[in-house]
Short mmCIF file of C-alpha atoms in Angstrom, two decimals:
data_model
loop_
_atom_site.label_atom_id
_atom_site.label_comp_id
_atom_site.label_asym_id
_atom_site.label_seq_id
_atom_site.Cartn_x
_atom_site.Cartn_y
_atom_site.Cartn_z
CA UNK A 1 5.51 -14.43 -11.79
CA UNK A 2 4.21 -15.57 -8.34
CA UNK A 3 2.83 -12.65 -6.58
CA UNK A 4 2.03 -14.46 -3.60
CA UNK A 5 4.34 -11.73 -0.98
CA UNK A 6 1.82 -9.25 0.90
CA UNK A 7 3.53 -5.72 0.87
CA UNK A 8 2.39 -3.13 3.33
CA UNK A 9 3.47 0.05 1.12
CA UNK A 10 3.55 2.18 4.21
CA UNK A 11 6.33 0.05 6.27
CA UNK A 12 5.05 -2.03 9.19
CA UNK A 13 8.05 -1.54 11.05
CA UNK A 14 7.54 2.41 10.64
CA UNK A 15 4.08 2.23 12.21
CA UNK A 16 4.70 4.99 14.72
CA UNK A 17 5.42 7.47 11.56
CA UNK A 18 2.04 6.70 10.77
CA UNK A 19 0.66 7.45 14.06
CA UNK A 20 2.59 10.99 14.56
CA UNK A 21 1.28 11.82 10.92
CA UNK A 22 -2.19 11.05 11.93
CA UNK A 23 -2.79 11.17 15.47
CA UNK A 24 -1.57 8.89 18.04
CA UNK A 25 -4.24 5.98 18.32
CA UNK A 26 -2.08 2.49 17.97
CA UNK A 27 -5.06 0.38 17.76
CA UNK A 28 -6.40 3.08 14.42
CA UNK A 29 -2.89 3.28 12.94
CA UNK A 30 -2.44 -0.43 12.90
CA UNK A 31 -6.32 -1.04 11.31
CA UNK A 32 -4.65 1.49 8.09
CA UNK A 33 -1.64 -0.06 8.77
CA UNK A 34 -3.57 -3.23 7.48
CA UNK A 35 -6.06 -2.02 5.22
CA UNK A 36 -6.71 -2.91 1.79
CA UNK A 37 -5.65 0.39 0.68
CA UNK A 38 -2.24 -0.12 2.13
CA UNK A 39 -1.56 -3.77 0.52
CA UNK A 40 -0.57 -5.56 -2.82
CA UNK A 41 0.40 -8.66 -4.05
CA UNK A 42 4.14 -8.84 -5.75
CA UNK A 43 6.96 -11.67 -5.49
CA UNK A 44 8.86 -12.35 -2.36
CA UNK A 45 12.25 -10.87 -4.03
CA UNK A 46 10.82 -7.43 -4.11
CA UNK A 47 8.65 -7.42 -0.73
CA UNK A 48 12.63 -8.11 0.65
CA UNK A 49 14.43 -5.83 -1.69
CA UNK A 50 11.57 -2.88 -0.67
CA UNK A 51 12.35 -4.24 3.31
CA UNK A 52 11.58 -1.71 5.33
CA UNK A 53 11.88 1.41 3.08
CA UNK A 54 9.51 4.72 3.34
CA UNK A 55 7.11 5.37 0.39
CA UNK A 56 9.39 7.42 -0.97
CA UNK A 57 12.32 4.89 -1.40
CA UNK A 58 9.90 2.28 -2.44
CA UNK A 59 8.50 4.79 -5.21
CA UNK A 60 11.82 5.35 -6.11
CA UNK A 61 13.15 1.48 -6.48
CA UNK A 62 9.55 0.82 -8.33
CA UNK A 63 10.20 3.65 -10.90
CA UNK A 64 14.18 2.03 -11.80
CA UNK A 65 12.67 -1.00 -12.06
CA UNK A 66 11.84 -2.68 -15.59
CA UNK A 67 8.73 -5.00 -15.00
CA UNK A 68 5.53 -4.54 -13.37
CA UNK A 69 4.23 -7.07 -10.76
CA UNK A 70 0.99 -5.53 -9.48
CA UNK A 71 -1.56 -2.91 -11.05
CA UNK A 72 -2.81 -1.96 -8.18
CA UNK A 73 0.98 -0.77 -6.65
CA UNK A 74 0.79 1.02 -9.95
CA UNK A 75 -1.86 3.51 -8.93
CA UNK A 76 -1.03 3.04 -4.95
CA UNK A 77 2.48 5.08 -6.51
CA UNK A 78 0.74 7.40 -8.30
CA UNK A 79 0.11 9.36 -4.90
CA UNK A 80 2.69 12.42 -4.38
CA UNK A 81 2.17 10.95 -0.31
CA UNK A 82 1.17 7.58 1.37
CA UNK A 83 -0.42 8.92 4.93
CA UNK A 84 -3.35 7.73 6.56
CA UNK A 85 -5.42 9.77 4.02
CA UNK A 86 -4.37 8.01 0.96
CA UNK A 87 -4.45 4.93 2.30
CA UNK A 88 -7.96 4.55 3.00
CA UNK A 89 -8.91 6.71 0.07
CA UNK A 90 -6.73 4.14 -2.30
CA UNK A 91 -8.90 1.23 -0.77
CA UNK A 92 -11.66 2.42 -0.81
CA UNK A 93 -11.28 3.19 -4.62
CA UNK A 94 -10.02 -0.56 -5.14
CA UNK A 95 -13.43 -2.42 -3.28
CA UNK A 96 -15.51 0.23 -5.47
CA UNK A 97 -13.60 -1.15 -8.31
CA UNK A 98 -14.11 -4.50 -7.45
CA UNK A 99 -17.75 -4.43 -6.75
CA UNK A 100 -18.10 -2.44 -10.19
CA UNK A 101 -16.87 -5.50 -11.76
CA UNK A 102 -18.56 -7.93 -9.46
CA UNK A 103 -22.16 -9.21 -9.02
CA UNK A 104 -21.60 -8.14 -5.41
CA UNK A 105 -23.38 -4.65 -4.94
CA UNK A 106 -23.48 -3.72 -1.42
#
């Protein structure tokens, strides 16, 4: 499979939900918007068929589904909620991951 689609599992188009979960700073809610923690890599024909959904609808198509594109949307549905929180939590798991299995230590 070509995972070559970003997905922003929080919505882009929803960014204002963000913002009235988390406060009302555009310029913050876009930086999670776009953070690590909110992105993975799976084929175009899913990034459209997830379009616009909330994490919940996305969790829900993800759990009917029958293959597996991306490990790290795995764990990034393993979350009960996708705010602000999670987010930057999730990526900051992900680089400690990386790093763990990297000779890059800072």
């Amino acid at each position: 499979t070509q995972n070559n689609s970003v997905e922003h599992l929080h919505p882009q188009k929803h960014v204002n939900q963000l913002a009235v979960i988390e406060g009302s700073d555009f310029d913050d809610t876009k930086k999670v918007l776009d953070y690590f923690g909110n992105l993975c890599l799976i084929s175009q024909g899913s990034n459209s068929r997830y379009s616009d959904f909330n994490f919940e609808a996305k969790k829900m198509q993800f759990r009917s589904g029958t293959s597996v594109e991306s490990l790290k949307q795995v764990l990034m549905f393993e979350y009960s909620e996708w705010t602000s929180k999670e987010i930057k939590e999730h990526g900051g798991k992900m680089i400690a991951l990386l790093r763990e299995n990297s000779e890059i230590k800072n």
